[in-house]
XYZ file of N, CA and C in Angstrom:
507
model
N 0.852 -1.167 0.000
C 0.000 0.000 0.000
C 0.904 1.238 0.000
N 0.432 1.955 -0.772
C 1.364 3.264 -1.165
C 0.825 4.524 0.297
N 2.002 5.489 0.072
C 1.330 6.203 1.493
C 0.538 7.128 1.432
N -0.020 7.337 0.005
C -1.602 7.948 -0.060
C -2.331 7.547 0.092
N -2.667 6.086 -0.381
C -3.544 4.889 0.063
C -3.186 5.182 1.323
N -2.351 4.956 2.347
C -2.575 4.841 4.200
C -3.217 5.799 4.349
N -2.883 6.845 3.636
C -3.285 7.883 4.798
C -4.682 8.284 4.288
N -5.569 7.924 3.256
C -6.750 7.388 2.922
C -7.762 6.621 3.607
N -6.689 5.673 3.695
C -7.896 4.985 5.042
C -7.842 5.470 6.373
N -6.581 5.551 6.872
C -6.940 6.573 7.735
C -7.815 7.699 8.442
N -7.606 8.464 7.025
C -8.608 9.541 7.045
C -10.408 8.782 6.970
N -10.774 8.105 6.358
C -11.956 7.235 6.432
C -12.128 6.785 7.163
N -11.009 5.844 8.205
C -11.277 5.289 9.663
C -11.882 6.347 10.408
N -11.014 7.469 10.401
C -11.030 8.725 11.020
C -12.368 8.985 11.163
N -13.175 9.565 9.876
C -14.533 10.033 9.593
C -15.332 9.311 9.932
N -15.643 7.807 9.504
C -16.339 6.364 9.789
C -16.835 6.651 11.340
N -15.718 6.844 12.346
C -16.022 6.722 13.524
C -16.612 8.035 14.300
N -16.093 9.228 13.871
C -16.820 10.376 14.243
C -17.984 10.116 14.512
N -18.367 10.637 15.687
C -19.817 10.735 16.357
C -20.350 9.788 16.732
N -19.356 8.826 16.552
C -19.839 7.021 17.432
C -19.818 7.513 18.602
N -20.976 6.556 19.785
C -20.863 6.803 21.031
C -20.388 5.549 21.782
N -20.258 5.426 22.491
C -20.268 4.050 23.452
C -21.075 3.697 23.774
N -22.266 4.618 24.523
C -23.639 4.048 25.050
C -24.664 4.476 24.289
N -25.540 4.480 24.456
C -26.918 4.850 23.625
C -28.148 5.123 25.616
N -28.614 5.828 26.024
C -29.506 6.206 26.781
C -30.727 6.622 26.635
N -31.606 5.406 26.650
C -32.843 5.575 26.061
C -33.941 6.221 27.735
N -34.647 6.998 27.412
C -35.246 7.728 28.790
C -36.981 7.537 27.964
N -37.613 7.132 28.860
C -38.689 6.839 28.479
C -39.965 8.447 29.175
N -40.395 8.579 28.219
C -41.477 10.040 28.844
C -42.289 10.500 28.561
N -43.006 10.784 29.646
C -44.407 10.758 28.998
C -44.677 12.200 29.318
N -45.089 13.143 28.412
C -45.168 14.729 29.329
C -46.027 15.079 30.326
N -47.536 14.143 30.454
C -47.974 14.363 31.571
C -48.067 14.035 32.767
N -46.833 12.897 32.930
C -46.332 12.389 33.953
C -45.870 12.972 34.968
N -45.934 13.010 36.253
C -45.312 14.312 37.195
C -43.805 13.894 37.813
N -43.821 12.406 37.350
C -42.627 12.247 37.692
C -41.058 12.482 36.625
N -41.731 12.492 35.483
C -41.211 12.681 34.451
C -40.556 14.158 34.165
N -41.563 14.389 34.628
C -41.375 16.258 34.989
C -40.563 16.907 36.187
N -40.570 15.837 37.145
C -39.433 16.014 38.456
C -37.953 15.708 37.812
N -37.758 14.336 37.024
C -36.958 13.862 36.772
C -36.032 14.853 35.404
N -36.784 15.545 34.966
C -36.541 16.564 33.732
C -35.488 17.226 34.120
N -34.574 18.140 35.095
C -33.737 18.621 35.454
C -32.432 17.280 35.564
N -32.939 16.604 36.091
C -31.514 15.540 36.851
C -31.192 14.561 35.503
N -32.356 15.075 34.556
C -31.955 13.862 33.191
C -30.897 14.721 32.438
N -31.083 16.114 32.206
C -30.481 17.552 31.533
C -28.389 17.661 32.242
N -28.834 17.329 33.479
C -27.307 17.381 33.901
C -26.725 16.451 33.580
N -27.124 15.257 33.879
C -26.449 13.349 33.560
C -26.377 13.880 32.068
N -26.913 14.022 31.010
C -26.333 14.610 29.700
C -25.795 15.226 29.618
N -25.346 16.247 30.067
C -24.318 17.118 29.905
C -22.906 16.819 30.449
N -22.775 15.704 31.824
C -21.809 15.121 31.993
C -21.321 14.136 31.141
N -22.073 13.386 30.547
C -21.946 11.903 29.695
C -21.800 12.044 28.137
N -22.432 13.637 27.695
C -22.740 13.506 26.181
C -21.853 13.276 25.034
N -20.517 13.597 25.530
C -19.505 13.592 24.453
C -19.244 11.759 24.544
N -19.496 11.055 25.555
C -19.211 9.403 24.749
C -20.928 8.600 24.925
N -21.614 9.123 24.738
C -23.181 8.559 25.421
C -24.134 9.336 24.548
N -24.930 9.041 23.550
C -26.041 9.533 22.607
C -26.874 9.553 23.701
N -27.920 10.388 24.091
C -29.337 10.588 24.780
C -30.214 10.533 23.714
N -31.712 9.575 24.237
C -32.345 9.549 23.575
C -34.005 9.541 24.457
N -34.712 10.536 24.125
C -35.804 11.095 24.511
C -37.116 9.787 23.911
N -37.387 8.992 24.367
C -38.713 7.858 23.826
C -39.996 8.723 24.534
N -40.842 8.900 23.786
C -42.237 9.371 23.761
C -43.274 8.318 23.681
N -43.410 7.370 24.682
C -44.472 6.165 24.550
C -46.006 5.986 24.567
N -46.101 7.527 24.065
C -48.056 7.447 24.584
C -48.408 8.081 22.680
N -49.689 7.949 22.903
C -50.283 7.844 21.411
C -50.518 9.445 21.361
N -50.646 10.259 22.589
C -51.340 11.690 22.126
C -49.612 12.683 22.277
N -48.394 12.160 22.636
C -47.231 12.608 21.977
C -47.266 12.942 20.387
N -46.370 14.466 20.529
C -46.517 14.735 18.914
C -44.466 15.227 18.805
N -44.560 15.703 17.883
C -43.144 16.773 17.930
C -43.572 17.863 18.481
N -44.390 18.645 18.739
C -44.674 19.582 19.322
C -44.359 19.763 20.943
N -45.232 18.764 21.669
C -45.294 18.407 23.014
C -43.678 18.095 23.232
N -43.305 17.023 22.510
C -42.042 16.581 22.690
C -40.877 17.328 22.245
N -40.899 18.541 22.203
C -40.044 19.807 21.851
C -40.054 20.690 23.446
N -41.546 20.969 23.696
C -41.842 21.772 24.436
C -41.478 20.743 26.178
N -41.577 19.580 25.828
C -41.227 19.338 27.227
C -39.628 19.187 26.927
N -38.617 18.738 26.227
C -37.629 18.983 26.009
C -36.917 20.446 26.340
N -37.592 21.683 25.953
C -37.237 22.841 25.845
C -37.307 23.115 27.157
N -38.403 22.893 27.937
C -38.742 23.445 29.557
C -37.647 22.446 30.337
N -37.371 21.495 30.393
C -36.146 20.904 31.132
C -34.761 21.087 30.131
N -34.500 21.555 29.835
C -32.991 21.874 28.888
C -32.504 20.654 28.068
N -33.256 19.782 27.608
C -33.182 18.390 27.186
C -32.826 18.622 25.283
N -32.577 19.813 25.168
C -32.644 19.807 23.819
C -31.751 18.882 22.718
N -30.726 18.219 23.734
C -29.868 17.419 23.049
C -30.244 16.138 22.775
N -31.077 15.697 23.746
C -31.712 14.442 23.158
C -32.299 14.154 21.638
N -32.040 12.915 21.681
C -32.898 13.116 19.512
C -34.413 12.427 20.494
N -35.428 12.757 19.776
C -36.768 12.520 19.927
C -37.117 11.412 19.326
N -37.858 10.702 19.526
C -37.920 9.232 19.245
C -39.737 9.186 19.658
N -40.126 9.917 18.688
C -42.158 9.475 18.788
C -42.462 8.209 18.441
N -42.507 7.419 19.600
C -42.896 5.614 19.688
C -44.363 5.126 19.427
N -45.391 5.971 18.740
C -46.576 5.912 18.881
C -47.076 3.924 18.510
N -46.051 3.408 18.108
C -46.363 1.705 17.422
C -45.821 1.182 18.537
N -45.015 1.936 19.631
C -44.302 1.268 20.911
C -43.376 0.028 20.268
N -42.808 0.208 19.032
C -41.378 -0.862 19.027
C -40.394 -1.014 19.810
N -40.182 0.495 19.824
C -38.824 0.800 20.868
C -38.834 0.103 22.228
N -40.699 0.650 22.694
C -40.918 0.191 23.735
C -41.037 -1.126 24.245
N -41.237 -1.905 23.318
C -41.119 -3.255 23.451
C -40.127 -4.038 23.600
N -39.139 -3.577 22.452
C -37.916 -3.972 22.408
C -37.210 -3.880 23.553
N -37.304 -3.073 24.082
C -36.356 -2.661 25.298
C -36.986 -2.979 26.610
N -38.334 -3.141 26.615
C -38.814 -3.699 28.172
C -39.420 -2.536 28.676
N -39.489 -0.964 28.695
C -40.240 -0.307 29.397
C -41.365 -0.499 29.515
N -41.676 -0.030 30.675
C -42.922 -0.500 31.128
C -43.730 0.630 32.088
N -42.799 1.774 32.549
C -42.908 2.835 33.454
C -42.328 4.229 32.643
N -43.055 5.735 32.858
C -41.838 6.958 32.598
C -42.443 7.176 33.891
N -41.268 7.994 34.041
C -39.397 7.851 33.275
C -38.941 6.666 33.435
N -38.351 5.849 32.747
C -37.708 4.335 32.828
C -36.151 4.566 32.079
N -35.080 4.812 32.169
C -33.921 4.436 31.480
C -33.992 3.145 31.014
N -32.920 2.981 30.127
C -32.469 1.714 29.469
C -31.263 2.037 28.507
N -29.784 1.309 29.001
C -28.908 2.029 28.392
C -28.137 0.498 27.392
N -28.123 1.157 26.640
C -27.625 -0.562 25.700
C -26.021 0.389 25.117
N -25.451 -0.960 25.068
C -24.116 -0.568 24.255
C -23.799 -0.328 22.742
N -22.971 -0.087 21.706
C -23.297 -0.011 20.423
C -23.987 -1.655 19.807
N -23.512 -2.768 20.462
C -24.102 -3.936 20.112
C -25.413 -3.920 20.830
N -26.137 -3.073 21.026
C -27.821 -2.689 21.363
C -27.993 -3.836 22.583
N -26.729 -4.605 23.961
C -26.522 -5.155 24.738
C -27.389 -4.592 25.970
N -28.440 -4.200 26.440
C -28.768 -3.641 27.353
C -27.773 -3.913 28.400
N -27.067 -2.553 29.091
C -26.583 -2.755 29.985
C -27.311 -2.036 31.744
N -27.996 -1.994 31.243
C -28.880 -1.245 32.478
C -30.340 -0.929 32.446
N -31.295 -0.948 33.147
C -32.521 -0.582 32.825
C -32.996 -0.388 34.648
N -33.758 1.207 34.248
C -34.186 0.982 35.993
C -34.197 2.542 35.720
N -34.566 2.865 37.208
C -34.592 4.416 37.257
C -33.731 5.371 36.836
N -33.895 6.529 37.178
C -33.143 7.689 37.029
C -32.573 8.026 38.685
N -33.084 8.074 39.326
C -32.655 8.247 40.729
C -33.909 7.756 42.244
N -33.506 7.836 42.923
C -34.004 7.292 43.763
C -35.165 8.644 44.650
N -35.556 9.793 44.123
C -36.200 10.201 44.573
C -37.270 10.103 44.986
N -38.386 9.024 44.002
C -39.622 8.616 44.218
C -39.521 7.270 45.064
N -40.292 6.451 46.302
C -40.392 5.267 46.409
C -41.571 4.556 46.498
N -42.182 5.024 45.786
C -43.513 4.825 45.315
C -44.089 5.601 44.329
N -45.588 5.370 43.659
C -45.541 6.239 42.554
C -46.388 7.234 43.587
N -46.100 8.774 43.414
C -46.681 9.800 44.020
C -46.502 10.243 45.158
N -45.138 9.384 45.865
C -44.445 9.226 47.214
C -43.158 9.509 46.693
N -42.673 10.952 47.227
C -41.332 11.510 47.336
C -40.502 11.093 48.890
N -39.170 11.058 48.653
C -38.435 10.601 49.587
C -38.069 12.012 50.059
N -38.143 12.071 51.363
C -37.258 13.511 51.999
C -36.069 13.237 52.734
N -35.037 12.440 52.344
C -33.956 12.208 52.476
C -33.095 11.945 51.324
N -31.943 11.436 51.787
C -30.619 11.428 50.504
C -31.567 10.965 49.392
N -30.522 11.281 48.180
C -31.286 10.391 46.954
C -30.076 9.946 46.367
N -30.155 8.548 46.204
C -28.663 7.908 45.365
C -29.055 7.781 43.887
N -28.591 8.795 43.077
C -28.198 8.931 41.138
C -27.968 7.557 40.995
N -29.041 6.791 40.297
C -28.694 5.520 40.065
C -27.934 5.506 38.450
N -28.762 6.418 37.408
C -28.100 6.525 36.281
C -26.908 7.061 36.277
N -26.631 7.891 37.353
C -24.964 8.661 37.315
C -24.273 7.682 37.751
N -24.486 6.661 38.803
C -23.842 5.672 38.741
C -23.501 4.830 38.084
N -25.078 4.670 37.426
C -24.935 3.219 36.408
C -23.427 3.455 35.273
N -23.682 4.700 34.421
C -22.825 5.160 33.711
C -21.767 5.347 34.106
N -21.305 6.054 35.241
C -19.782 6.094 35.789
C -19.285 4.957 35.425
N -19.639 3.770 35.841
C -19.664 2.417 36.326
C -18.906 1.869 34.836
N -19.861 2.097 33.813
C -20.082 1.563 32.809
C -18.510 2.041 31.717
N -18.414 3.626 32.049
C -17.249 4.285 31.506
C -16.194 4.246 32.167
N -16.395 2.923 33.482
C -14.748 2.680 34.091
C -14.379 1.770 33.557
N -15.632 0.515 32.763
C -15.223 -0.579 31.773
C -15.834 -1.622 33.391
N -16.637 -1.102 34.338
C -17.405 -2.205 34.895
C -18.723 -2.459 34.369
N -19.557 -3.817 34.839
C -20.576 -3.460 34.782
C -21.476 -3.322 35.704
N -22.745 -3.227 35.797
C -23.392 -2.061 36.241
C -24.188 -3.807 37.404
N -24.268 -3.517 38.858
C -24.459 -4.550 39.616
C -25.748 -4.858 39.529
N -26.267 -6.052 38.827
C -28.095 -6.325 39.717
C -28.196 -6.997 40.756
N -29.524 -6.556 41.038
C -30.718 -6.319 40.031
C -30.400 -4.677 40.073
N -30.949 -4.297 38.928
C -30.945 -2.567 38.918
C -32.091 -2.366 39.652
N -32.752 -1.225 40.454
C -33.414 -0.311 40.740
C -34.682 -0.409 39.970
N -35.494 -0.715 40.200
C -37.047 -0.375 39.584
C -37.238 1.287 39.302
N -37.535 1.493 38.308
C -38.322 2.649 37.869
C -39.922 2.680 38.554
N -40.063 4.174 39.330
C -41.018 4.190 39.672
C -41.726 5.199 39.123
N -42.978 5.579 38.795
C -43.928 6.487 37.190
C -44.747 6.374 36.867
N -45.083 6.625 36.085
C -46.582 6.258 35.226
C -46.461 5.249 34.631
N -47.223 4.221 34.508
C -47.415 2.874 33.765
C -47.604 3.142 32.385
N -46.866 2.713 31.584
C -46.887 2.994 30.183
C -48.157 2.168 29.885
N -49.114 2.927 28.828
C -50.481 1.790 28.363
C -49.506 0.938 27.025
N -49.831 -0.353 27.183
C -49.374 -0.738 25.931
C -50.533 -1.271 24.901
N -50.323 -0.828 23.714
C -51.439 -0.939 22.859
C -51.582 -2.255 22.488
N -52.643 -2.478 21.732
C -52.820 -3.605 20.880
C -51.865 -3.626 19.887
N -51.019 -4.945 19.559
C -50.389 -4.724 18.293
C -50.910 -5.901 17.069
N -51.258 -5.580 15.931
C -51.880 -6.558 15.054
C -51.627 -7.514 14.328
C-alpha cells in the first residue's frame, strides 16, 4: 500500500467513527407524567456530563405525543440534546422492556442492554417523594459503565406512570 492509500484509510477510519458513542440512553417520557417532569432537570445534567461518549435519547411512549409536546417538554427541562424518538407503534418500547416513565435503558453499540431501571431514587412509590438522601442511580450506572465495569443487579425499579401498551396486530 502506497502512502496515499494509508493515509486514505486513515482519514476514512477517522470520519467512519466520528460521532460514534459508546452508550446509547434511552429515557422513556411521557409529558404528563409528574414524575417525568421532576426527573426533567436531573436527566439535563447526567447529559451534559456523559454527552460527548453517550447519545441521549428522549422515547415518547403514549399515542397523544406529537413533535410539538415533545419539543416543548424537552425545551422546559434543557433536554434539547436528546434526539426525539415518537414511539406511537411502541417498538422501541417493546424492544427494550419499558414499562414505566421515566424508565432508562442504556444498551451498548451492540444494542446489549446494559442497564434498565430508574433515574434516581427520589420517588419510592408512585406519588411518594423521599425527603432524604437520593442515590443517582443513572450517574452511577454510567460512571460504572465508563470505568469498563458493569453495572451490579438487580438494577433499581423505575417508579412512574405505567406505560399503556397498545394492541399490536
Amino acid at each position: 500500500m502506497n502512502r496515499f492509500s494509508l493515509m486514505l484509510a486513515l482519514v476514512f477510519l477517522a470520519l467512519s467513527s466520528f460521532g460514534q458513542k459508546d452508550f446509547h440512553v434511552y429515557v422513556f417520557i411521557a409529558e404528563e407524567c409528574p414524575v417525568c417532569n421532576f426527573m426533567g432537570k436531573p436527566l439535563s445534567v447526567i447529559a451534559k456530563k456523559y454527552e460527548v461518549n453517550a447519545a441521549f435519547h428522549a422515547v415518547f411512549p403514549v399515542k397523544n405525543s406529537n413533535y410539538k409536546t415533545s419539543q416543548l417538554f424537552k425545551q422546559q427541562y434543557d433536554m434539547l440534546t436528546f434526539e426525539t424518538l415518537l414511539d406511537k407503534d411502541q417498538k422501541i418500547t417493546r424492544a427494550l422492556g419499558a414499562t414505566v416513565t421515566p424508565e432508562v435503558v442504556v444498551t451498548n453499540e451492540a444494542g446489549e442492554i446494559m442497564y434498565r431501571g430508574r433515574i434516581n431514587s427520589a420517588y419510592y412509590a408512585p406519588g411518594k417523594m423521599k425527603h432524604s438522601s437520593i442515590k443517582d442511580d443513572l450517574d452511577q450506572a454510567l460512571s460504572a459503565l465508563f470505568s469498563g465495569k458493569k453495572v451490579a443487579e438487580p438494577w433499581p425499579s423505575a417508579i412512574g406512570c405505567y406505560i399503556t401498551m397498545y394492541a399490536t396486530k
